[in-house]
CSV table of C-alpha atoms in Angstrom, one decimal:
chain,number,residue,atom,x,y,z
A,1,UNK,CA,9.0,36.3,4.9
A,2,UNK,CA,8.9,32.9,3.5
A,3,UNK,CA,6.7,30.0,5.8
A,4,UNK,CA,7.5,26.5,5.4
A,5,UNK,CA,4.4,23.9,4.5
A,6,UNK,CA,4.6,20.2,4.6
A,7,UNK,CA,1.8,18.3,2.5
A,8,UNK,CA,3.1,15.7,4.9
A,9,UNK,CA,3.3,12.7,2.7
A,10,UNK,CA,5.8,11.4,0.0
A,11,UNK,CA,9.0,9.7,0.8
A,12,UNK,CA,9.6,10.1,3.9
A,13,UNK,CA,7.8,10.7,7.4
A,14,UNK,CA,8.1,14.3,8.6
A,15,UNK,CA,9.1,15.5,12.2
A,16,UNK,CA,7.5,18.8,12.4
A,17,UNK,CA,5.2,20.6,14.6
A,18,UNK,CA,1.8,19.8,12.5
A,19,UNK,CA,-0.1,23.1,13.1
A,20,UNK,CA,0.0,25.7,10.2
A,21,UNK,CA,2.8,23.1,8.6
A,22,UNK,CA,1.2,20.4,8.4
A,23,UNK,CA,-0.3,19.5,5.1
A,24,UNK,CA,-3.3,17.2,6.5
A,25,UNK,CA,-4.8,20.7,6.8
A,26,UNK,CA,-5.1,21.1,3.3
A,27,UNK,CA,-6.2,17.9,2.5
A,28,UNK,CA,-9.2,18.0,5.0
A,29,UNK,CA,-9.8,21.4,3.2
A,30,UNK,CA,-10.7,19.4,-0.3
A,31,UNK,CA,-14.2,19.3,-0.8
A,32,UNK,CA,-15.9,16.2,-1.3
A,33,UNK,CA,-16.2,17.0,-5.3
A,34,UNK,CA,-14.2,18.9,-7.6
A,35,UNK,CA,-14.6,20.1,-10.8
A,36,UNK,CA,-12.0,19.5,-13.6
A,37,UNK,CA,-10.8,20.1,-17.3
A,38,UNK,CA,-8.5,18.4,-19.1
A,39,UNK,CA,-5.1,20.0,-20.5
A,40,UNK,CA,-2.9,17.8,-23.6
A,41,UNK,CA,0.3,18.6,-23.2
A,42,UNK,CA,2.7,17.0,-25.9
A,43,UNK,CA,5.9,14.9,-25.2
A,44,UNK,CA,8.8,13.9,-27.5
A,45,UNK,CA,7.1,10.9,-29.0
A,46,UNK,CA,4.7,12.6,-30.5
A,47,UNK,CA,2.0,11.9,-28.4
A,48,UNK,CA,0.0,13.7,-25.6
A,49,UNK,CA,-0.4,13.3,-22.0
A,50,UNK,CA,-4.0,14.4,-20.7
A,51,UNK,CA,-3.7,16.7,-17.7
A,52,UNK,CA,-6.6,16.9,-15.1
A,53,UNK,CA,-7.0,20.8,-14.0
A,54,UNK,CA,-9.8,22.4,-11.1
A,55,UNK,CA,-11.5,24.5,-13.0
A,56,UNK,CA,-11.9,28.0,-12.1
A,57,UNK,CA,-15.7,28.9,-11.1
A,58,UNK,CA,-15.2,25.8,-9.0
A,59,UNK,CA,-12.3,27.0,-6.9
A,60,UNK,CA,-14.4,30.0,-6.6
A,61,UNK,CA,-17.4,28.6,-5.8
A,62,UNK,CA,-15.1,27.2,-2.5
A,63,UNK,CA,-13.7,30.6,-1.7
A,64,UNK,CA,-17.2,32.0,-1.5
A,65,UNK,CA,-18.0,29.6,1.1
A,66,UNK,CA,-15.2,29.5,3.3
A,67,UNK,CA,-14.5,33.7,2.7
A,68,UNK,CA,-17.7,35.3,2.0
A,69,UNK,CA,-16.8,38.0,-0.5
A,70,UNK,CA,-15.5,41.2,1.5
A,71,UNK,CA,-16.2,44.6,-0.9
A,72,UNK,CA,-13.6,46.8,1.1
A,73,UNK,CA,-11.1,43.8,0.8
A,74,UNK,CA,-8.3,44.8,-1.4
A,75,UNK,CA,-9.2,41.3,-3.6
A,76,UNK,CA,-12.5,40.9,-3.0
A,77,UNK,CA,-12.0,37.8,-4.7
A,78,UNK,CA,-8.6,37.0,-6.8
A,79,UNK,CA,-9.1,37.2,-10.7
A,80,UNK,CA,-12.7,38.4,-10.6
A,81,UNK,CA,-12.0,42.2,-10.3
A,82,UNK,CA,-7.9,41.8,-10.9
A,83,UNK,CA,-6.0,39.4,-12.6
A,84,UNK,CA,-3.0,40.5,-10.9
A,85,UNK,CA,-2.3,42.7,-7.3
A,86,UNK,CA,1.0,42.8,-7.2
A,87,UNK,CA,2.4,41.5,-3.2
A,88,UNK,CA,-1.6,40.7,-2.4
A,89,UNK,CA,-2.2,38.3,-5.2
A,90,UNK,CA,0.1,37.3,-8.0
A,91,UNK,CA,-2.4,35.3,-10.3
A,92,UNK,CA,-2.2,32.2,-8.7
A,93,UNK,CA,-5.4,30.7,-9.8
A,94,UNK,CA,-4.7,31.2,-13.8
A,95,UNK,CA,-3.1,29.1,-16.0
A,96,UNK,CA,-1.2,31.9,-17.9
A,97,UNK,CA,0.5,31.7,-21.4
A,98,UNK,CA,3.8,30.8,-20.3
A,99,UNK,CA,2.7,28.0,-17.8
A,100,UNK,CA,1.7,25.8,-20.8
A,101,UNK,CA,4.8,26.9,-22.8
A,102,UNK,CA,7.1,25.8,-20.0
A,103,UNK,CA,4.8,22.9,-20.0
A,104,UNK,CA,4.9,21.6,-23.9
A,105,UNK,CA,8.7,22.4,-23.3
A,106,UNK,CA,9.5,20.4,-20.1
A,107,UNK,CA,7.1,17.4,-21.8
A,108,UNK,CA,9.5,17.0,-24.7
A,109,UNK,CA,12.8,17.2,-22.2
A,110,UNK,CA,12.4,15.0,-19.6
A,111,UNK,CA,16.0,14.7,-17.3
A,112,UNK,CA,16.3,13.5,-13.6
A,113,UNK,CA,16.4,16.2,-11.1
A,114,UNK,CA,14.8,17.7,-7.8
A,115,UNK,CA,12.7,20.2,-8.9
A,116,UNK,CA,11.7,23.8,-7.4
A,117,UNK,CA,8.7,25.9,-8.9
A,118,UNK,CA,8.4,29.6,-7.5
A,119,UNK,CA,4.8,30.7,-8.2
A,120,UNK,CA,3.4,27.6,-8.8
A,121,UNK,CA,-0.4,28.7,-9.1
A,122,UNK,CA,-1.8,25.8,-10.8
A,123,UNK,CA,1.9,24.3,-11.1
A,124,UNK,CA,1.1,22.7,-15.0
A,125,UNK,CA,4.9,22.8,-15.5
A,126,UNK,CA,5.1,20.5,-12.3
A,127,UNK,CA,2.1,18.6,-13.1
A,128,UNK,CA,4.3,17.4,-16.4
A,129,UNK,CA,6.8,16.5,-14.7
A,130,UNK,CA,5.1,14.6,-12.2
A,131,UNK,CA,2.5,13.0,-14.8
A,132,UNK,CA,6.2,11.0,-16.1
A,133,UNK,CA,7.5,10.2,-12.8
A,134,UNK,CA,3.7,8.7,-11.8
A,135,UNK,CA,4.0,6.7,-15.1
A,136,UNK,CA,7.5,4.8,-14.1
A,137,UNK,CA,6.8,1.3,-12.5
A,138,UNK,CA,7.8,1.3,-9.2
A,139,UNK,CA,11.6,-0.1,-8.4
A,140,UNK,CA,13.0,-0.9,-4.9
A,141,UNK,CA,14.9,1.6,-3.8
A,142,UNK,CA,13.9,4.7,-6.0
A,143,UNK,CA,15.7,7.8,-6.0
A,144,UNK,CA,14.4,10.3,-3.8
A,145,UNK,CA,12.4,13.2,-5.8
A,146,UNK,CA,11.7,16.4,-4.1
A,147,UNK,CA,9.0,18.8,-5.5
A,148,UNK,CA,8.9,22.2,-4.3
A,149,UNK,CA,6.0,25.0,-4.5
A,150,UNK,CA,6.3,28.3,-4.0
A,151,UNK,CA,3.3,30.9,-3.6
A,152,UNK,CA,2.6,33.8,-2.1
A,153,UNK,CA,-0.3,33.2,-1.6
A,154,UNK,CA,-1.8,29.7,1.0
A,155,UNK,CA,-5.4,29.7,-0.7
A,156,UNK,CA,-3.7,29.1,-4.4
A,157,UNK,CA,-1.6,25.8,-2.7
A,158,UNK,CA,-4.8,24.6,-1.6
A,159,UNK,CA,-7.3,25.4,-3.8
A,160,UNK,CA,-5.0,25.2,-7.0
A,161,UNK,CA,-1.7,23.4,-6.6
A,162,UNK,CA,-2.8,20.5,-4.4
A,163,UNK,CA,-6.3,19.4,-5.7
A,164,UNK,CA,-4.2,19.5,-9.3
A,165,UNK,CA,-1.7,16.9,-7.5
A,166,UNK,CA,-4.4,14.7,-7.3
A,167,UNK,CA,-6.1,15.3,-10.8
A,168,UNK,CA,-2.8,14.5,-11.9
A,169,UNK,CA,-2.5,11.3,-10.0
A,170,UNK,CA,-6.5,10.1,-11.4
A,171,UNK,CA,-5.8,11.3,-15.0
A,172,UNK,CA,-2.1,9.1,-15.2
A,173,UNK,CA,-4.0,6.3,-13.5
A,174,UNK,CA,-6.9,5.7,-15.4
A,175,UNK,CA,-9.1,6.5,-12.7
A,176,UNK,CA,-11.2,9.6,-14.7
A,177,UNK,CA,-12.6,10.6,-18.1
A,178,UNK,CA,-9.9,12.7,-20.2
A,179,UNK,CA,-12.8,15.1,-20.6
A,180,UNK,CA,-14.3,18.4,-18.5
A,181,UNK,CA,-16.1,16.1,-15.3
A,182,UNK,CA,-16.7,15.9,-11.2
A,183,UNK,CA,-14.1,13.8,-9.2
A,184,UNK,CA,-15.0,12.8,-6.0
A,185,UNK,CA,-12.7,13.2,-3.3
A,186,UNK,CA,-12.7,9.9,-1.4
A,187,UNK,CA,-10.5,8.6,1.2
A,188,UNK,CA,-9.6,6.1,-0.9
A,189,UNK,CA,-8.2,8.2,-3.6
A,190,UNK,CA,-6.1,10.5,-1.1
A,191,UNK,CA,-5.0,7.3,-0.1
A,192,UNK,CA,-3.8,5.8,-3.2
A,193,UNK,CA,-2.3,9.0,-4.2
A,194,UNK,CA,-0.3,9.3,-1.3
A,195,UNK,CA,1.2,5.1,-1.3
A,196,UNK,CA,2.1,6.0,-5.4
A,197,UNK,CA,4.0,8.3,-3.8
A,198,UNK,CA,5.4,7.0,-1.3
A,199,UNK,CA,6.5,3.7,-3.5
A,200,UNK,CA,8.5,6.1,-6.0
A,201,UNK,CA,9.8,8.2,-3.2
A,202,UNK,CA,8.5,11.6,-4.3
A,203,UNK,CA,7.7,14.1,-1.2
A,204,UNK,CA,5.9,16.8,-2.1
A,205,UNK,CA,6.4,20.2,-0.4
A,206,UNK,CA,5.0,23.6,-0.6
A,207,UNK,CA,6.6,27.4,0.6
A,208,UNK,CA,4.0,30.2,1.4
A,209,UNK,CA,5.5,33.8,1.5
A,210,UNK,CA,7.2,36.5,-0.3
A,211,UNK,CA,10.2,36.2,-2.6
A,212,UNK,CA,13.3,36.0,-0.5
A,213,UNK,CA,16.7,34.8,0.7
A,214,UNK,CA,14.8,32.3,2.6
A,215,UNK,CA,13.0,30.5,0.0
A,216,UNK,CA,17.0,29.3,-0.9
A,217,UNK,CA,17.4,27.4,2.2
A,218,UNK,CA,13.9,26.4,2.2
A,219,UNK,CA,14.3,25.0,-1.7
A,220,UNK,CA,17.3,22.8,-0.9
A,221,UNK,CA,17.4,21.6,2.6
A,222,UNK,CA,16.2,18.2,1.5
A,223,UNK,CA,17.8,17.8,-1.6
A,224,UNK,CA,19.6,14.7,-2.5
A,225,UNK,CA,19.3,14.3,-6.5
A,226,UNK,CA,22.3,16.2,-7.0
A,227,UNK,CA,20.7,18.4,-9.6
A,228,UNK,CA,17.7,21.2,-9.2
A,229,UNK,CA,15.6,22.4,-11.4
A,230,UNK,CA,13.8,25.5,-10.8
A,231,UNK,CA,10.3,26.4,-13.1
A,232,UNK,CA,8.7,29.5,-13.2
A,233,UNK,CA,6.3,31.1,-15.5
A,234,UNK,CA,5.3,35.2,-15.9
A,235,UNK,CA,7.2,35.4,-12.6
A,236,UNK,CA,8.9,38.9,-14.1
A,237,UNK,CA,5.9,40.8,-15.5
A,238,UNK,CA,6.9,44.3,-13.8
A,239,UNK,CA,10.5,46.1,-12.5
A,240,UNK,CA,10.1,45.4,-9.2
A,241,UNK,CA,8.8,41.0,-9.5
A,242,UNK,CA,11.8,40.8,-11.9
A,243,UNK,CA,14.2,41.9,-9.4
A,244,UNK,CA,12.6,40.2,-6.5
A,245,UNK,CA,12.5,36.9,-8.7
A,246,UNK,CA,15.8,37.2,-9.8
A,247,UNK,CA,17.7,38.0,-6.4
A,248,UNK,CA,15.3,34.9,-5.3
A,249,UNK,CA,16.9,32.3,-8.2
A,250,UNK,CA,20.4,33.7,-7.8
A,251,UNK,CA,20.6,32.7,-4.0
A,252,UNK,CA,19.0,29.4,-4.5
A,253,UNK,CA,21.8,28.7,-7.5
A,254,UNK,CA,24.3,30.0,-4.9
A,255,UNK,CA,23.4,27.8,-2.0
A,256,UNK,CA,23.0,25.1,-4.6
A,257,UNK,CA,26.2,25.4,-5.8
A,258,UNK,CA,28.0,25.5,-2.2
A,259,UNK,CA,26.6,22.2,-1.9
A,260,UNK,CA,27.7,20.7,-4.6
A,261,UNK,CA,24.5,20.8,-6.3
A,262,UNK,CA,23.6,21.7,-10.0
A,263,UNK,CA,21.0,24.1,-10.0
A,264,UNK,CA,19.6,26.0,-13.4
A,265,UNK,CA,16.0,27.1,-13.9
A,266,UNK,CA,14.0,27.5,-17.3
A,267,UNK,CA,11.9,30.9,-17.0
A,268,UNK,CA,9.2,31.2,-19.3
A,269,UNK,CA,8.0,34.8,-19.6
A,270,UNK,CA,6.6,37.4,-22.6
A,271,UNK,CA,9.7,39.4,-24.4
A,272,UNK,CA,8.1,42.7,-22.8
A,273,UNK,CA,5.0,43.2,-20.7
A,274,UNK,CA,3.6,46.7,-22.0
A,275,UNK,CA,3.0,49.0,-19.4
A,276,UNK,CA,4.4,47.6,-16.5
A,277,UNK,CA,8.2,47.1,-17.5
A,278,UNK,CA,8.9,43.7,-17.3
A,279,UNK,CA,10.4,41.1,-19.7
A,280,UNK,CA,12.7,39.0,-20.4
A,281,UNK,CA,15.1,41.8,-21.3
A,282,UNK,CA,14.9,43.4,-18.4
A,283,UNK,CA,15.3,39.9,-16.6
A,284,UNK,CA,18.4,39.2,-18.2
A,285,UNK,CA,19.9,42.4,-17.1
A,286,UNK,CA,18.7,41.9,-13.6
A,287,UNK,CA,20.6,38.9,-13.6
A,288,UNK,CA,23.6,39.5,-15.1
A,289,UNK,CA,23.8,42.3,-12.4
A,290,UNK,CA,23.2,39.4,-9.7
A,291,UNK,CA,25.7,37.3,-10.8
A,292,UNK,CA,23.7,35.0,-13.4
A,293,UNK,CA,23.3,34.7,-17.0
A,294,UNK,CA,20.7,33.5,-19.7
A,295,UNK,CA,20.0,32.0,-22.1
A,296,UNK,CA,17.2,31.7,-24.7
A,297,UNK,CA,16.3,28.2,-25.9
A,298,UNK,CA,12.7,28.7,-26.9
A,299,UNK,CA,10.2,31.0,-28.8
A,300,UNK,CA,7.3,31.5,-30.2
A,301,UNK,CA,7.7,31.8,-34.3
A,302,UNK,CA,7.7,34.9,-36.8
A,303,UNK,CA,4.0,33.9,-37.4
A,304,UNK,CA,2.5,33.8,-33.5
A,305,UNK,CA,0.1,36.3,-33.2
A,306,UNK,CA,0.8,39.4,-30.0
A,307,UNK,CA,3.9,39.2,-28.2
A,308,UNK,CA,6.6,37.2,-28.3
A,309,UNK,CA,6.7,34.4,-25.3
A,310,UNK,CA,10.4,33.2,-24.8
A,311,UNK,CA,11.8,30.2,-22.3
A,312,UNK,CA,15.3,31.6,-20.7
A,313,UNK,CA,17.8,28.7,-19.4
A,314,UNK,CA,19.4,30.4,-16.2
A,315,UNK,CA,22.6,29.7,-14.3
A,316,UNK,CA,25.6,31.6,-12.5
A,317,UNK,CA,28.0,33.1,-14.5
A,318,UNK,CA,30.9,30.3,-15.5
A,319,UNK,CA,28.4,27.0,-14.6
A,320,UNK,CA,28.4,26.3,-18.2
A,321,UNK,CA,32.3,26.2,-19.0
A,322,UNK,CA,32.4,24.5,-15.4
A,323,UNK,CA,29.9,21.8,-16.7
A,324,UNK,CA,31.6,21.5,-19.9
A,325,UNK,CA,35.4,21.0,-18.4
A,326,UNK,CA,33.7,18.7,-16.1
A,327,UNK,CA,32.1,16.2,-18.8
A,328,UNK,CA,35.5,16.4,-20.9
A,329,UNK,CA,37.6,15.3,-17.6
């Protein structure tokens, strides 16, 4: 079951019940400092954009105090005594391999689009995107931008996803060092983030819960770009995520497409995940099963070291002869 969570601000007011929705929840969660890192990701000029990221001992140092550690909890804490649990905890608070691949890729192919991340975790795919869209000078009457993020998990949106929002917000403004450093969280800052915002007409919203039919609905009921784009990264590590993840991306396309909407998603993922059975292999065959097809535009050289980390460009089956009939017409 799939929960929907407003951060609350962006381009437009929202009219829902502000309980467990509402995202001034999350932002009176923030501490008052956090702790960051900096993260270059490259971009098709040939130059770097400097990424601010919470760094790890510090979200746990705030789990700790809220939580107090549990030993007969299944995660005592997330990533301490498991990277991964599969349907308890996913690895949200990790910046894994094929994050910053989707990352590097995304920074040197920028395109106009709504965009939908399923396990967003520290959402540094996202983060790129948003880093370019912070960096355009306001215009009157901006297209509306919709970000989605998708977690299973509500303690990774708010101690990951959202206070990397921010960072990204500081590091594209000037307002940090572009080196490991505290940030204070003032009132000030929230409220600067949230007018650049506003005056670019990005809204910003976040989907707790499992993978499901509902996260397709969800993903697209605000939509007005025309085109989605969905990012995910090591989303299909084992048999049973790939097939979850794929059903998931196959009824968003769907719904997308009955709409009138464009929808493809970039998956970047290892070529096999030893041990557990996932890959991109098995991903492919999932989704040609589901009605989808793939497409490899990205992956590591002969002389990378371990396995092989691939990007996959997904869509249904006949959206690229549609596209292409479309553009000659």
């Amino acid at each position: 079951m799939s929960q929907a969570f407003r951060f609350g601000f962006g381009g437009e007011d929202i009219d829902e019940d502000p309980t467990d929705q509402d995202g001034e929840n999350a932002l009176r969660r923030l501490p008052s400092t956090i702790s960051y890192n900096i993260i270059q990701v490259p971009t098709a000029n040939g130059t770097y954009i400097h990424l601010g990221r919470r760094e790890y001992f510090d979200i746990r140092t705030q789990w700790l105090a809220e939580q107090p550690m549990d030993p007969d909890a299944p995660v005592p804490f997330p990533g301490v005594t498991h990277d991964v649990v599969p349907e308890v905890y996913e690895g949200g608070l990790k910046t894994w391999e094929g994050s910053f691949d989707l990352a590097c890729f995304i920074g040197t192919h920028i395109g106009v689009f709504s965009e939908y991340m399923l396990g967003c975790g520290t959402a540094l795919p996202s983060l790129t995107l948003l880093y370019h869209l912070l960096s355009t000078p306001s215009v009157d009457n901006p297209p509306r931008r919709t970000f989605v993020f998708g977690d299973l998990n509500p303690a990774v949106i708010d101690l990951a996803t959202l206070p990397n929002l921010i960072l990204t917000y500081a590091t594209q403004d000037g307002l940090i060092p572009l080196h490991p450093c505290d940030l204070d969280i003032e009132p000030s800052l929230i409220s600067s983030f949230q007018n650049a915002l506003k005056e670019r007409n990005i809204d910003l919203q976040a989907v707790v819960g499992t993978w499901s039919s509902d996260y397709a609905s969800l993903a697209l009921r605000d939509n007005s770009a025309g085109r989605v784009l969905i990012l995910a990264a090591e989303t299909i590590y084992s048999l049973s995520s790939a097939r979850a993840f794929t059903k998931t991306v196959v009824d968003i396309m769907r719904l997308g497409k009955e709409r009138g909407e464009t929808v493809e998603a970039l998956v970047a993922a290892k070529k096999v995940y030893f041990g557990v059975g996932g890959g991109v292999d098995e991903f492919s065959k999932e989704l040609n099963e589901c009605g989808g097809e793939s497409t490899l535009i990205w992956e590591t050289g002969e002389k990378s070291r371990g396995v092989t980390r691939c990007i996959v460009e997904t869509k249904l089956k006949g959206q690229s002869n549609q596209e292409t009939e479309s553009k000659q017409q």
